[in-house]
Tab-separated table of C-alpha atoms and ligand atoms in Angstrom:
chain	number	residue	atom	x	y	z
A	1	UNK	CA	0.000	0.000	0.000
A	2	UNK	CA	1.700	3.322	-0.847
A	3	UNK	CA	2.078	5.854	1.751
A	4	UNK	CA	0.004	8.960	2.367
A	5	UNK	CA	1.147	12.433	2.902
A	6	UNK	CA	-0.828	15.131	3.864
A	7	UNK	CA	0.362	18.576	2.661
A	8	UNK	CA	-0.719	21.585	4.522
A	9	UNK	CA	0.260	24.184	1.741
A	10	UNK	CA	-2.112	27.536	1.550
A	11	UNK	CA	-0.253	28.145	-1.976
A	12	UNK	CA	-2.481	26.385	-4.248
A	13	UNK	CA	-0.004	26.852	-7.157
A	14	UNK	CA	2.385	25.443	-5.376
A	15	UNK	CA	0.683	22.767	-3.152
A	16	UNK	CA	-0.822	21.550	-7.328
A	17	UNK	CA	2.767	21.340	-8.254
A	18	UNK	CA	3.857	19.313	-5.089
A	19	UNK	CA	0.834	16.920	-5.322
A	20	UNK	CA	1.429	15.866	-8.774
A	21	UNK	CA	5.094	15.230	-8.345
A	22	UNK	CA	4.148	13.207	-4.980
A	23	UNK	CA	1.350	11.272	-6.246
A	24	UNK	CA	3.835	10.510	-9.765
A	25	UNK	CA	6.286	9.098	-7.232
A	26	UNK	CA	3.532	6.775	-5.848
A	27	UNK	CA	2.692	8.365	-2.787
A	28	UNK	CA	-1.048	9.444	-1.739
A	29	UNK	CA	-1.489	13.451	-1.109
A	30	UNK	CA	-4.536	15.034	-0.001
A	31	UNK	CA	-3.867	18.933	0.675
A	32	UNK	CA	-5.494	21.600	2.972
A	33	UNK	CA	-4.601	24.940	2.596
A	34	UNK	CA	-5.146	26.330	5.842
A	35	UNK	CA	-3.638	25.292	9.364
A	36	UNK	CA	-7.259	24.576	11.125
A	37	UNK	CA	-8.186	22.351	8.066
A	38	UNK	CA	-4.654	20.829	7.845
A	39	UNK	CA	-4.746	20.154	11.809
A	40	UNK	CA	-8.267	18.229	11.916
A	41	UNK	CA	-6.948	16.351	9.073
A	42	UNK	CA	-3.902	15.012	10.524
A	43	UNK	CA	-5.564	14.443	13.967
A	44	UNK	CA	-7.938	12.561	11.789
A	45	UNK	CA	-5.519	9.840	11.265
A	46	UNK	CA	-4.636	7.562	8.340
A	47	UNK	CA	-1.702	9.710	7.271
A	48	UNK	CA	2.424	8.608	7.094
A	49	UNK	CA	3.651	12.024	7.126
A	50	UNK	CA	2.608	15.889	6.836
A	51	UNK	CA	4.114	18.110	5.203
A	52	UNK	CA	3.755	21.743	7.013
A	53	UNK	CA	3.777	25.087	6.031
A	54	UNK	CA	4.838	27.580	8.194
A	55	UNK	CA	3.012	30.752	7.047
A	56	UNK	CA	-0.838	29.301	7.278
A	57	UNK	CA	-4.095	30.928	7.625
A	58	UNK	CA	-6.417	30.372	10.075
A	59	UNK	CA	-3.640	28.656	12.060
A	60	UNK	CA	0.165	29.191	12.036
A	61	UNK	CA	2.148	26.217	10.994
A	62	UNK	CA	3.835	26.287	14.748
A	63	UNK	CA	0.610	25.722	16.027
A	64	UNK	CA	-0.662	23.185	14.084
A	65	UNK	CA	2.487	21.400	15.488
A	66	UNK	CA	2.030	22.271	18.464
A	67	UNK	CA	-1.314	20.525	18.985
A	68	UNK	CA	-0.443	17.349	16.195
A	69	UNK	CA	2.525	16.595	18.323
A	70	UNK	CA	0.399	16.539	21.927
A	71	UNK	CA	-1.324	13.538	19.975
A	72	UNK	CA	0.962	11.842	17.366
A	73	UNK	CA	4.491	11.515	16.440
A	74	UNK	CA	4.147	11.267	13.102
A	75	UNK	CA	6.574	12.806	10.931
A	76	UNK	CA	6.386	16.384	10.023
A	77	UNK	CA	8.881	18.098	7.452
A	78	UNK	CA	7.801	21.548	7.788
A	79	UNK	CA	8.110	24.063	4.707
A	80	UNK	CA	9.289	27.715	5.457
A	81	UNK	CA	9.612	30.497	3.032
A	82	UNK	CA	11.639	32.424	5.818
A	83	UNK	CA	15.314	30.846	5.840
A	84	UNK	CA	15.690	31.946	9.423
A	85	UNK	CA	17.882	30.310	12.295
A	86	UNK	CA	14.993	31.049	14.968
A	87	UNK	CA	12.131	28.872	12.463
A	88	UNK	CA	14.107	26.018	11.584
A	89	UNK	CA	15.163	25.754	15.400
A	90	UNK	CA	11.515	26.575	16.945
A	91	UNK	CA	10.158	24.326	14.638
A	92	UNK	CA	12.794	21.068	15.428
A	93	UNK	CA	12.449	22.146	19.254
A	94	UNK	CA	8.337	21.687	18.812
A	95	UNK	CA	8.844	18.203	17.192
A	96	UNK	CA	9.237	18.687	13.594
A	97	UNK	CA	11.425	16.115	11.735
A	98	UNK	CA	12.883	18.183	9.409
A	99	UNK	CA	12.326	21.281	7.545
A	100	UNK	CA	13.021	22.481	3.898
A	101	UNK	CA	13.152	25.924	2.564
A	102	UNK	CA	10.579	27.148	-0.819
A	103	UNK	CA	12.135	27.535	-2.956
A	104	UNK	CA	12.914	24.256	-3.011
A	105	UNK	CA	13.967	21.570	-5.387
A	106	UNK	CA	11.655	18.934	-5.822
A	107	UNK	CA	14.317	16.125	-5.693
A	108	UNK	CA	15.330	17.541	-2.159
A	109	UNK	CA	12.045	17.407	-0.793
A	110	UNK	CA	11.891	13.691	-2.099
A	111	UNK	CA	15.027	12.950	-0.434
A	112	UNK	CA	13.507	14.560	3.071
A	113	UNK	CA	10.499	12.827	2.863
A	114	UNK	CA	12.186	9.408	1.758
A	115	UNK	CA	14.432	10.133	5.294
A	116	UNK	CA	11.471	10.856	7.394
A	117	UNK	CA	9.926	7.688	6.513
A	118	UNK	CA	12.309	5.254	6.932
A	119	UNK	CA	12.783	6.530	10.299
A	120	UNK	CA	9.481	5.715	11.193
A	121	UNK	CA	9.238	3.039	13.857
A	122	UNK	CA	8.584	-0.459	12.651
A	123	UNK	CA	4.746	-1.735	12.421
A	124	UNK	CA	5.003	-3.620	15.302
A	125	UNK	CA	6.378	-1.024	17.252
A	126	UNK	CA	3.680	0.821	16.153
A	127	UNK	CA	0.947	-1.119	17.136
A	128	UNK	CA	1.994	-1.743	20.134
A	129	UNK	CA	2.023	2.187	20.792
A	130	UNK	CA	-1.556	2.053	19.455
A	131	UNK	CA	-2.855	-0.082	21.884
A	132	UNK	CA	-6.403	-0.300	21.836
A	133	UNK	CA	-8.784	1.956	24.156
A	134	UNK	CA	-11.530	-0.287	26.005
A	135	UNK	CA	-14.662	0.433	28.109
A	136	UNK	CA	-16.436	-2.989	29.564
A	137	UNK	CA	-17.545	-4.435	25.419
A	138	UNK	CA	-16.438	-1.345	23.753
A	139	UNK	CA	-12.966	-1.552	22.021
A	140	UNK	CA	-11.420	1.686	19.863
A	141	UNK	CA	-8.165	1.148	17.958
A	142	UNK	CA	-7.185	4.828	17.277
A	143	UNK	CA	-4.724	3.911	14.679
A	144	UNK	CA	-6.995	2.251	12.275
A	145	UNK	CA	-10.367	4.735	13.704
A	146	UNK	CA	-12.344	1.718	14.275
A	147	UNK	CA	-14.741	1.243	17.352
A	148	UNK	CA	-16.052	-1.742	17.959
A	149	UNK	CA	-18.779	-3.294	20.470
A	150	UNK	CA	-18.310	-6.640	21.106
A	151	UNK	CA	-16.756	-7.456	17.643
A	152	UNK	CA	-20.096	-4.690	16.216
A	153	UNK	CA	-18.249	-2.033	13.743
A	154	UNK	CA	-19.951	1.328	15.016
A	155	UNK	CA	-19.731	4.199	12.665
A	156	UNK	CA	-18.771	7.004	13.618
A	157	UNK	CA	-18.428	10.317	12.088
A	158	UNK	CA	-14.959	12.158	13.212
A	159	UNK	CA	-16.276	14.334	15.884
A	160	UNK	CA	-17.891	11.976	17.299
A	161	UNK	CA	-14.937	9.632	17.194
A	162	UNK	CA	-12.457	12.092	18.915
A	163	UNK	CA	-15.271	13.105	21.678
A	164	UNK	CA	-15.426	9.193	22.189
A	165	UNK	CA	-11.788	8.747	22.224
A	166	UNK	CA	-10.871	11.827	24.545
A	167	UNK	CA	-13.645	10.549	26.783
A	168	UNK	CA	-11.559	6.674	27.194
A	169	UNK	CA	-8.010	7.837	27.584
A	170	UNK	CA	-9.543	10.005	31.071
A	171	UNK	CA	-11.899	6.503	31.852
A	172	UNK	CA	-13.383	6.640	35.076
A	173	UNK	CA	-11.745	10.443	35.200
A	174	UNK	CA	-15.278	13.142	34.937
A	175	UNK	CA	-13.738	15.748	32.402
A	176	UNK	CA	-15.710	18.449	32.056
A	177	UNK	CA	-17.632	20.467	29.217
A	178	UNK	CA	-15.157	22.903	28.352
A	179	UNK	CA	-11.954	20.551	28.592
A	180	UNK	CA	-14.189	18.432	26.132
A	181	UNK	CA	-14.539	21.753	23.475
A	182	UNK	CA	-10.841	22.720	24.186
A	183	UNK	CA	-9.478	18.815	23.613
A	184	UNK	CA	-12.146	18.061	20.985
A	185	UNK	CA	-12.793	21.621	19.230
A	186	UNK	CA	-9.996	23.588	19.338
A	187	UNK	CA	-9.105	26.512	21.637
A	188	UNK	CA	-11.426	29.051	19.391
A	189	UNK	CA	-14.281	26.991	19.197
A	190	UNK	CA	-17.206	29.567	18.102
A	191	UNK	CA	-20.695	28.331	18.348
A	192	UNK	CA	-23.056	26.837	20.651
A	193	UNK	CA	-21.513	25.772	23.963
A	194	UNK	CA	-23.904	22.515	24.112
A	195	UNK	CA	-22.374	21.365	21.050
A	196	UNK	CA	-20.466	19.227	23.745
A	197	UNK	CA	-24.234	17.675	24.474
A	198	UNK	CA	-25.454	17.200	21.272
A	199	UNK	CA	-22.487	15.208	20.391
A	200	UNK	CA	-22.842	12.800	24.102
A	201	UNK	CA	-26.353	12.528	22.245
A	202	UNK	CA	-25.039	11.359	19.217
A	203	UNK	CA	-22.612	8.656	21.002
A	204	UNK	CA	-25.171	7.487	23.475
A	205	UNK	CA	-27.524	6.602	20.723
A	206	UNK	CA	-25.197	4.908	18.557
A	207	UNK	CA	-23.627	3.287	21.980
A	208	UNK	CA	-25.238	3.009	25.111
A	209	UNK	CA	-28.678	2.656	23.545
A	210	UNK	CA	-28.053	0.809	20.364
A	211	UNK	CA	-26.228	-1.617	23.031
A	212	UNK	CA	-28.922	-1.518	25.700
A	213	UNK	CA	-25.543	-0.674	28.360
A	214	UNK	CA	-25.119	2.382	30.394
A	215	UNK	CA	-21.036	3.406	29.205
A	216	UNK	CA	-21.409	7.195	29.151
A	217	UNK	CA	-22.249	8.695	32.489
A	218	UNK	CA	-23.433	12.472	32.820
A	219	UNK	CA	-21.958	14.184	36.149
A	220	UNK	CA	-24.576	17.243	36.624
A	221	UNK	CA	-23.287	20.182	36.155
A	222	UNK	CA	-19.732	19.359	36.210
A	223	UNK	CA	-19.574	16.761	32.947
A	224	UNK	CA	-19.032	13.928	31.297
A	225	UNK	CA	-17.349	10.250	32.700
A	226	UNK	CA	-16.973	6.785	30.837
A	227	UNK	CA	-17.627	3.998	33.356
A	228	UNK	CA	-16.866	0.709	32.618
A	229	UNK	CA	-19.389	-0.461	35.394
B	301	CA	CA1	2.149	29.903	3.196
């Protein structure tokens, strides 16, 4: 299976040119060209390596580090237009595998990416740092994005996924509403604050109901808790 790449490029020109070179050398691209979009994407999963602008809207390419790296490790060659000392070391220092200056020729980039990938930790390392998250019959591998109940695929859409998954790794911890928009939403969440509520909604009906189990637990007023009894 060839390898995906997600490029978080705001220059579409550029990000076109990138893609087609990638995706001639075998590799799978999908693009987003702004650091929000680029972010949910990578936290999304599925992807080998990112490739990161710096200079992003919506979200500076530091940032969109920043928050990848509090969830994965995988490998990030971030682009920069500024050939300064301070963003190549800020950008190593937040986690970033390597970094390559635009302009930049394509070759090089192939090189990086080739570099970054191969020092990628074996498959079964890998899975064994992507152990599965269980509650009592539910089972979520977050590598693959499956959830499972008692060997039942659930769908989920991505939202509700993340809510669910946030929710396991603090099991039997109550984590309240707005941890829940901060870890699930994003710091500048804009919209209505029982979006957290809705969603719960969403997973107890496709969960705890569909299932005929209690897993999801509401602590009045304070929040949410996943019980496994
Ligand atoms: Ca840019």
């Amino acid at each position: 299976m060839s390898e995906r790449i997600l490029l978080v490029e705001d220059e579409e020109k550029l990000a076109r040119m990138v893609e087609l070179e990638l995706q001639y050398e075998g590799y799978q691209v999908e693009k987003a060209f702004d650091g929000r979009t680029g972010l949910e994407k990578a936290l999304s999963g599925g992807f080998d390596l990112v490739l990161l602008d710096i200079m992003l809207p919506a979200l500076s390419g530091m940032e969109v580090l920043r928050r990848l790296r509090r969830e994965s490790q995988m490998p990030v060659i971030m682009l920069t237009a500024r050939d300064t000392v301070v963003d190549k070391v800020s950008g190593l220092d937040m986690g970033a595998d390597d970094y390559i200056t635009k302009p930049f020729a394509i070759e090089e980039l192939l090189a990086r990416i080739r570099a970054a990938l191969r020092k990628r930790p074996a498959p079964a390392a890998e899975q064994a740092a992507g152990a599965l998250l269980t509650a009592g019959p539910l089972a979520m591998d977050p590598e693959r994005h499956e959830v499972a109940v008692g060997g039942k695929t659930v769908d989920l859409t991505r939202r509700e996924f993340d809510l669910l998954r946030y929710l396991l790794e603090n099991k039997e911890k109550v984590v309240s509403r707005e941890s829940l928009l901060d870890h699930v939403w994003g710091f500048d969440f804009v919209g209505e604050t029982n979006a957290v509520d809705v969603y719960i909604r969403f997973l107890r009906s496709k969960i705890d109901e569909r299932f005929g189990f209690k897993l999801i637990h509401t602590v009045r007023g304070v929040g949410y808790v996943i019980r496994e009894g």
